[in-house]
Amino acid sequence: MAASGGNGESTTKPKVYSTPINFCPSCGGQVSKQVPEGEVEERAVCTQCHKVHYVNPKMVVGCVASYDNKVLLCKRAIKPSLGLWTLPAGFMELGESAAEGAARETQEEALTIVHIVAPYAHLDIPLIGQSYIIFRGELEKADFKPGPESLDVRLFALDEIPWDLLAFTSVTVVLKKYIEDIERGAFGVHHGVIEKKPGSSPSDPDGYVLRDHMVVPGPR
Ligand SMILES: [Zn+2]
């Protein structure tokens, strides 16, 4: 495991944006913020049934689906980042594996079949409580069209990526690493932490810093 870009220092825990729980999902009672006995963090605790409701990061799964040295991008038909281009990706569902989820999202957003071939990137975004697992995949054929969540679906050559029109910083980070790997002649497996700059939009191409980047470089 080689590391680059990380400074190894712990950073101040950022303020995390999450939807507050106001009412108990179990009994409908009022919820208050308390530190449960034996814990450190404030949690949503029901004042009626005393159940503790934990809020944890969500897993987003997706892939870089390639065909003929091009990559598949989907133009979003939904908010956020409506009208901007993304890799096929979405929240992992209960009962599926991350790779299955990545293939499912590709099927839903681009109505096409992708064969997942390798893990590619694991990216955490602590500020918004999301963790991305991105795979490399190969399209079975260049036969795709927009699903309900997409306005358009296209294969982009790597020198035609619409950098100013990408939907999310995670997409920017993955595609940059992908192109670097193509240029050095080997695909790595990457990990990193995306620190969003406070107040930046999800699609701001400069609205982030990638820290603690680690890579298993892969064979040359
Ligand atoms: Zn309750």
mmCIF file of C-alpha atoms and ligand atoms in Angstrom:
data_model
loop_
_atom_site.group_PDB
_atom_site.id
_atom_site.type_symbol
_atom_site.label_atom_id
_atom_site.label_comp_id
_atom_site.label_asym_id
_atom_site.label_seq_id
_atom_site.Cartn_x
_atom_site.Cartn_y
_atom_site.Cartn_z
ATOM 1 C CA MET A 1 0.000 0.000 0.000
ATOM 2 C CA ALA A 2 1.532 3.299 -1.062
ATOM 3 C CA ALA A 3 0.326 6.585 0.255
ATOM 4 C CA SER A 4 0.500 9.989 -1.308
ATOM 5 C CA GLY A 5 -1.131 13.299 -0.640
ATOM 6 C CA GLY A 6 -2.096 12.491 2.945
ATOM 7 C CA ASN A 7 -0.443 14.251 5.832
ATOM 8 C CA GLY A 8 -1.267 11.571 8.380
ATOM 9 C CA GLU A 9 -2.472 14.149 10.892
ATOM 10 C CA SER A 10 -5.869 13.932 12.414
ATOM 11 C CA THR A 11 -8.109 16.802 11.467
ATOM 12 C CA THR A 12 -10.834 18.536 13.405
ATOM 13 C CA LYS A 13 -14.073 16.649 13.099
ATOM 14 C CA PRO A 14 -16.226 18.598 10.645
ATOM 15 C CA LYS A 15 -19.786 19.626 11.230
ATOM 16 C CA VAL A 16 -21.870 16.993 9.512
ATOM 17 C CA TYR A 17 -25.088 17.802 7.759
ATOM 18 C CA SER A 18 -27.781 15.234 8.357
ATOM 19 C CA THR A 19 -31.538 15.225 8.499
ATOM 20 C CA PRO A 20 -32.535 15.527 12.159
ATOM 21 C CA ILE A 21 -34.844 12.917 13.637
ATOM 22 C CA ASN A 22 -37.707 14.757 15.362
ATOM 23 C CA PHE A 23 -40.048 11.880 16.092
ATOM 24 C CA CYS A 24 -39.315 8.299 17.069
ATOM 25 C CA PRO A 25 -39.634 5.954 14.048
ATOM 26 C CA SER A 26 -40.644 3.176 16.467
ATOM 27 C CA CYS A 27 -43.384 4.783 18.585
ATOM 28 C CA GLY A 28 -43.861 8.304 17.208
ATOM 29 C CA GLY A 29 -42.764 9.870 20.495
ATOM 30 C CA GLN A 30 -40.791 13.098 20.787
ATOM 31 C CA VAL A 31 -37.060 12.649 20.323
ATOM 32 C CA SER A 32 -34.414 14.598 22.188
ATOM 33 C CA LYS A 33 -30.666 14.829 21.725
ATOM 34 C CA GLN A 34 -28.846 13.057 24.539
ATOM 35 C CA VAL A 35 -25.573 11.292 25.141
ATOM 36 C CA PRO A 36 -26.605 7.719 26.019
ATOM 37 C CA GLU A 37 -24.883 6.162 29.015
ATOM 38 C CA GLY A 38 -21.493 4.775 28.073
ATOM 39 C CA GLU A 39 -21.333 6.724 24.796
ATOM 40 C CA VAL A 40 -19.611 9.913 23.709
ATOM 41 C CA GLU A 41 -21.709 11.296 20.858
ATOM 42 C CA GLU A 42 -25.092 12.983 21.112
ATOM 43 C CA ARG A 43 -27.813 10.716 19.739
ATOM 44 C CA ALA A 44 -31.499 11.021 18.972
ATOM 45 C CA VAL A 45 -33.163 9.343 21.956
ATOM 46 C CA CYS A 46 -36.911 8.775 22.224
ATOM 47 C CA THR A 47 -38.427 10.408 25.313
ATOM 48 C CA GLN A 48 -41.241 7.807 25.322
ATOM 49 C CA CYS A 49 -39.728 4.372 24.559
ATOM 50 C CA HIS A 50 -36.101 5.485 25.192
ATOM 51 C CA LYS A 51 -34.881 3.864 21.995
ATOM 52 C CA VAL A 52 -31.616 5.307 20.641
ATOM 53 C CA HIS A 53 -31.752 6.124 16.917
ATOM 54 C CA TYR A 54 -28.317 6.019 15.324
ATOM 55 C CA VAL A 55 -27.611 8.007 12.169
ATOM 56 C CA ASN A 56 -24.693 6.601 10.188
ATOM 57 C CA PRO A 57 -23.100 7.416 6.825
ATOM 58 C CA LYS A 58 -24.765 6.150 3.677
ATOM 59 C CA MET A 59 -23.065 3.998 1.085
ATOM 60 C CA VAL A 60 -23.106 5.120 -2.533
ATOM 61 C CA VAL A 61 -22.165 2.520 -5.149
ATOM 62 C CA GLY A 62 -21.327 3.070 -8.792
ATOM 63 C CA CYS A 63 -18.895 2.393 -11.596
ATOM 64 C CA VAL A 64 -16.700 3.711 -14.347
ATOM 65 C CA ALA A 65 -18.220 1.743 -17.212
ATOM 66 C CA SER A 66 -15.951 1.674 -20.237
ATOM 67 C CA TYR A 67 -16.350 0.712 -23.857
ATOM 68 C CA ASP A 68 -13.805 1.211 -26.640
ATOM 69 C CA ASN A 69 -11.579 3.412 -24.397
ATOM 70 C CA LYS A 70 -14.514 5.659 -23.569
ATOM 71 C CA VAL A 71 -16.466 6.028 -20.335
ATOM 72 C CA LEU A 72 -20.191 6.141 -19.793
ATOM 73 C CA LEU A 73 -21.660 9.283 -18.254
ATOM 74 C CA CYS A 74 -25.293 10.057 -17.512
ATOM 75 C CA LYS A 75 -26.844 13.528 -17.612
ATOM 76 C CA ARG A 76 -28.977 13.844 -14.507
ATOM 77 C CA ALA A 77 -32.721 14.354 -14.874
ATOM 78 C CA ILE A 78 -33.139 14.833 -11.120
ATOM 79 C CA LYS A 79 -31.887 17.140 -8.408
ATOM 80 C CA PRO A 80 -29.314 17.725 -7.106
ATOM 81 C CA SER A 81 -27.062 18.677 -10.012
ATOM 82 C CA LEU A 82 -29.873 18.376 -12.553
ATOM 83 C CA GLY A 83 -28.505 18.619 -16.105
ATOM 84 C CA LEU A 84 -24.942 17.741 -15.076
ATOM 85 C CA TRP A 85 -23.004 14.582 -15.917
ATOM 86 C CA THR A 86 -22.371 11.752 -13.490
ATOM 87 C CA LEU A 87 -21.031 8.239 -13.352
ATOM 88 C CA PRO A 88 -23.832 5.720 -12.847
ATOM 89 C CA ALA A 89 -24.123 5.600 -9.052
ATOM 90 C CA GLY A 90 -26.636 5.686 -6.248
ATOM 91 C CA PHE A 91 -27.461 4.550 -2.753
ATOM 92 C CA MET A 92 -26.808 0.905 -2.028
ATOM 93 C CA GLU A 93 -30.002 -1.047 -1.361
ATOM 94 C CA LEU A 94 -30.639 -3.521 1.408
ATOM 95 C CA GLY A 95 -29.989 -7.085 0.287
ATOM 96 C CA GLU A 96 -27.473 -6.352 -2.459
ATOM 97 C CA SER A 97 -23.690 -6.274 -2.641
ATOM 98 C CA ALA A 98 -21.831 -3.106 -3.624
ATOM 99 C CA ALA A 99 -20.933 -4.577 -7.032
ATOM 100 C CA GLU A 100 -24.530 -5.646 -7.618
ATOM 101 C CA GLY A 101 -25.642 -2.150 -6.689
ATOM 102 C CA ALA A 102 -23.185 -0.580 -9.146
ATOM 103 C CA ALA A 103 -24.500 -2.795 -11.965
ATOM 104 C CA ARG A 104 -28.102 -2.063 -10.957
ATOM 105 C CA GLU A 105 -27.536 1.696 -10.999
ATOM 106 C CA THR A 106 -26.003 1.411 -14.480
ATOM 107 C CA GLN A 107 -29.014 -0.584 -15.635
ATOM 108 C CA GLU A 108 -31.430 1.964 -14.148
ATOM 109 C CA GLU A 109 -29.693 5.130 -15.327
ATOM 110 C CA ALA A 110 -28.435 3.982 -18.732
ATOM 111 C CA LEU A 111 -30.594 0.913 -19.493
ATOM 112 C CA THR A 112 -27.512 -1.130 -20.269
ATOM 113 C CA ILE A 113 -25.625 -4.129 -18.920
ATOM 114 C CA VAL A 114 -22.219 -3.599 -17.324
ATOM 115 C CA HIS A 115 -19.847 -6.330 -16.212
ATOM 116 C CA ILE A 116 -18.103 -5.269 -13.022
ATOM 117 C CA VAL A 117 -14.424 -6.227 -13.324
ATOM 118 C CA ALA A 118 -12.550 -4.697 -10.365
ATOM 119 C CA PRO A 119 -12.854 -2.420 -7.354
ATOM 120 C CA TYR A 120 -11.558 1.020 -8.229
ATOM 121 C CA ALA A 121 -12.089 3.686 -5.589
ATOM 122 C CA HIS A 122 -13.365 4.053 -2.064
ATOM 123 C CA LEU A 123 -14.000 7.686 -1.207
ATOM 124 C CA ASP A 124 -15.375 9.071 2.025
ATOM 125 C CA ILE A 125 -17.108 12.441 2.215
ATOM 126 C CA PRO A 126 -17.427 13.020 5.979
ATOM 127 C CA LEU A 127 -19.136 16.403 5.651
ATOM 128 C CA ILE A 128 -22.227 14.892 4.046
ATOM 129 C CA GLY A 129 -21.987 11.458 5.662
ATOM 130 C CA GLN A 130 -21.433 9.477 2.466
ATOM 131 C CA SER A 131 -19.007 6.733 1.522
ATOM 132 C CA TYR A 132 -18.514 5.859 -2.151
ATOM 133 C CA ILE A 133 -17.532 2.466 -3.513
ATOM 134 C CA ILE A 134 -16.746 2.761 -7.203
ATOM 135 C CA PHE A 135 -15.885 -0.180 -9.457
ATOM 136 C CA ARG A 136 -14.463 -0.489 -12.931
ATOM 137 C CA GLY A 137 -16.851 -2.098 -15.344
ATOM 138 C CA GLU A 138 -17.098 -2.973 -19.008
ATOM 139 C CA LEU A 139 -20.210 -2.425 -21.065
ATOM 140 C CA GLU A 140 -21.429 -5.514 -22.820
ATOM 141 C CA LYS A 141 -22.186 -3.442 -25.922
ATOM 142 C CA ALA A 142 -22.548 0.191 -26.920
ATOM 143 C CA ASP A 143 -26.288 -0.076 -26.559
ATOM 144 C CA PHE A 144 -27.704 2.319 -23.982
ATOM 145 C CA LYS A 145 -30.296 5.025 -23.561
ATOM 146 C CA PRO A 146 -31.451 7.312 -20.779
ATOM 147 C CA GLY A 147 -33.378 5.720 -17.937
ATOM 148 C CA PRO A 148 -35.955 7.721 -15.940
ATOM 149 C CA GLU A 149 -33.254 9.490 -13.883
ATOM 150 C CA SER A 150 -31.221 10.543 -16.941
ATOM 151 C CA LEU A 151 -31.736 13.165 -19.650
ATOM 152 C CA ASP A 152 -28.976 11.757 -21.839
ATOM 153 C CA VAL A 153 -26.363 9.008 -21.736
ATOM 154 C CA ARG A 154 -23.126 9.117 -23.688
ATOM 155 C CA LEU A 155 -19.723 7.529 -24.039
ATOM 156 C CA PHE A 156 -16.999 10.142 -23.601
ATOM 157 C CA ALA A 157 -13.426 9.807 -24.825
ATOM 158 C CA LEU A 158 -11.063 10.662 -21.981
ATOM 159 C CA ASP A 159 -10.015 13.924 -23.642
ATOM 160 C CA GLU A 160 -13.659 14.942 -24.017
ATOM 161 C CA ILE A 161 -14.771 14.720 -20.375
ATOM 162 C CA PRO A 162 -17.020 17.736 -19.626
ATOM 163 C CA TRP A 163 -15.062 18.776 -16.521
ATOM 164 C CA ASP A 164 -17.078 21.945 -15.923
ATOM 165 C CA LEU A 165 -20.349 20.056 -16.159
ATOM 166 C CA LEU A 166 -19.732 17.150 -13.779
ATOM 167 C CA ALA A 167 -22.429 16.602 -11.172
ATOM 168 C CA PHE A 168 -20.359 15.791 -8.084
ATOM 169 C CA THR A 169 -16.829 16.188 -6.779
ATOM 170 C CA SER A 170 -16.684 12.402 -6.298
ATOM 171 C CA VAL A 171 -17.130 12.018 -10.067
ATOM 172 C CA THR A 172 -14.351 14.546 -10.698
ATOM 173 C CA VAL A 173 -11.976 12.738 -8.329
ATOM 174 C CA VAL A 174 -12.685 9.295 -9.800
ATOM 175 C CA LEU A 175 -12.281 10.429 -13.407
ATOM 176 C CA LYS A 176 -9.025 12.275 -12.634
ATOM 177 C CA LYS A 177 -7.570 9.151 -11.018
ATOM 178 C CA TYR A 178 -8.858 7.018 -13.887
ATOM 179 C CA ILE A 179 -7.112 9.187 -16.479
ATOM 180 C CA GLU A 180 -3.879 9.284 -14.427
ATOM 181 C CA ASP A 181 -3.977 5.482 -14.275
ATOM 182 C CA ILE A 182 -4.557 5.167 -18.025
ATOM 183 C CA GLU A 183 -1.587 7.491 -18.618
ATOM 184 C CA ARG A 184 0.749 5.486 -16.369
ATOM 185 C CA GLY A 185 -0.483 2.221 -17.874
ATOM 186 C CA ALA A 186 -2.062 0.487 -14.862
ATOM 187 C CA PHE A 187 -5.242 0.724 -12.850
ATOM 188 C CA GLY A 188 -4.769 1.173 -9.134
ATOM 189 C CA VAL A 189 -7.250 0.766 -6.328
ATOM 190 C CA HIS A 190 -7.708 4.109 -4.626
ATOM 191 C CA HIS A 191 -8.847 5.370 -1.285
ATOM 192 C CA GLY A 192 -9.252 8.963 -0.241
ATOM 193 C CA VAL A 193 -11.233 11.476 1.747
ATOM 194 C CA ILE A 194 -13.000 14.313 -0.018
ATOM 195 C CA GLU A 195 -13.119 17.401 2.171
ATOM 196 C CA LYS A 196 -15.795 19.642 0.770
ATOM 197 C CA LYS A 197 -15.074 23.330 1.112
ATOM 198 C CA PRO A 198 -17.837 24.773 3.312
ATOM 199 C CA GLY A 199 -20.529 26.437 1.249
ATOM 200 C CA SER A 200 -19.409 24.888 -2.044
ATOM 201 C CA SER A 201 -22.040 23.337 -4.290
ATOM 202 C CA PRO A 202 -22.010 19.554 -4.917
ATOM 203 C CA SER A 203 -20.748 20.163 -8.463
ATOM 204 C CA ASP A 204 -18.149 22.884 -7.775
ATOM 205 C CA PRO A 205 -15.062 21.488 -9.576
ATOM 206 C CA ASP A 206 -12.758 23.348 -7.155
ATOM 207 C CA GLY A 207 -14.916 22.932 -4.066
ATOM 208 C CA TYR A 208 -12.927 20.150 -2.446
ATOM 209 C CA VAL A 209 -9.574 18.851 -1.275
ATOM 210 C CA LEU A 210 -8.652 15.162 -1.597
ATOM 211 C CA ARG A 211 -6.779 14.101 1.519
ATOM 212 C CA ASP A 212 -5.241 10.863 2.745
ATOM 213 C CA HIS A 213 -5.056 9.458 -0.757
ATOM 214 C CA MET A 214 -3.750 5.890 -0.711
ATOM 215 C CA VAL A 215 -3.389 3.609 -3.682
ATOM 216 C CA VAL A 216 -2.579 0.000 -4.414
ATOM 217 C CA PRO A 217 -0.791 0.880 -7.653
ATOM 218 C CA GLY A 218 -1.572 -2.230 -9.686
ATOM 219 C CA PRO A 219 0.733 -3.958 -12.203
ATOM 220 C CA ARG A 220 2.408 -1.943 -14.897
HETATM 221 ZN ZN ZN B 1 -40.053 5.758 20.793
#
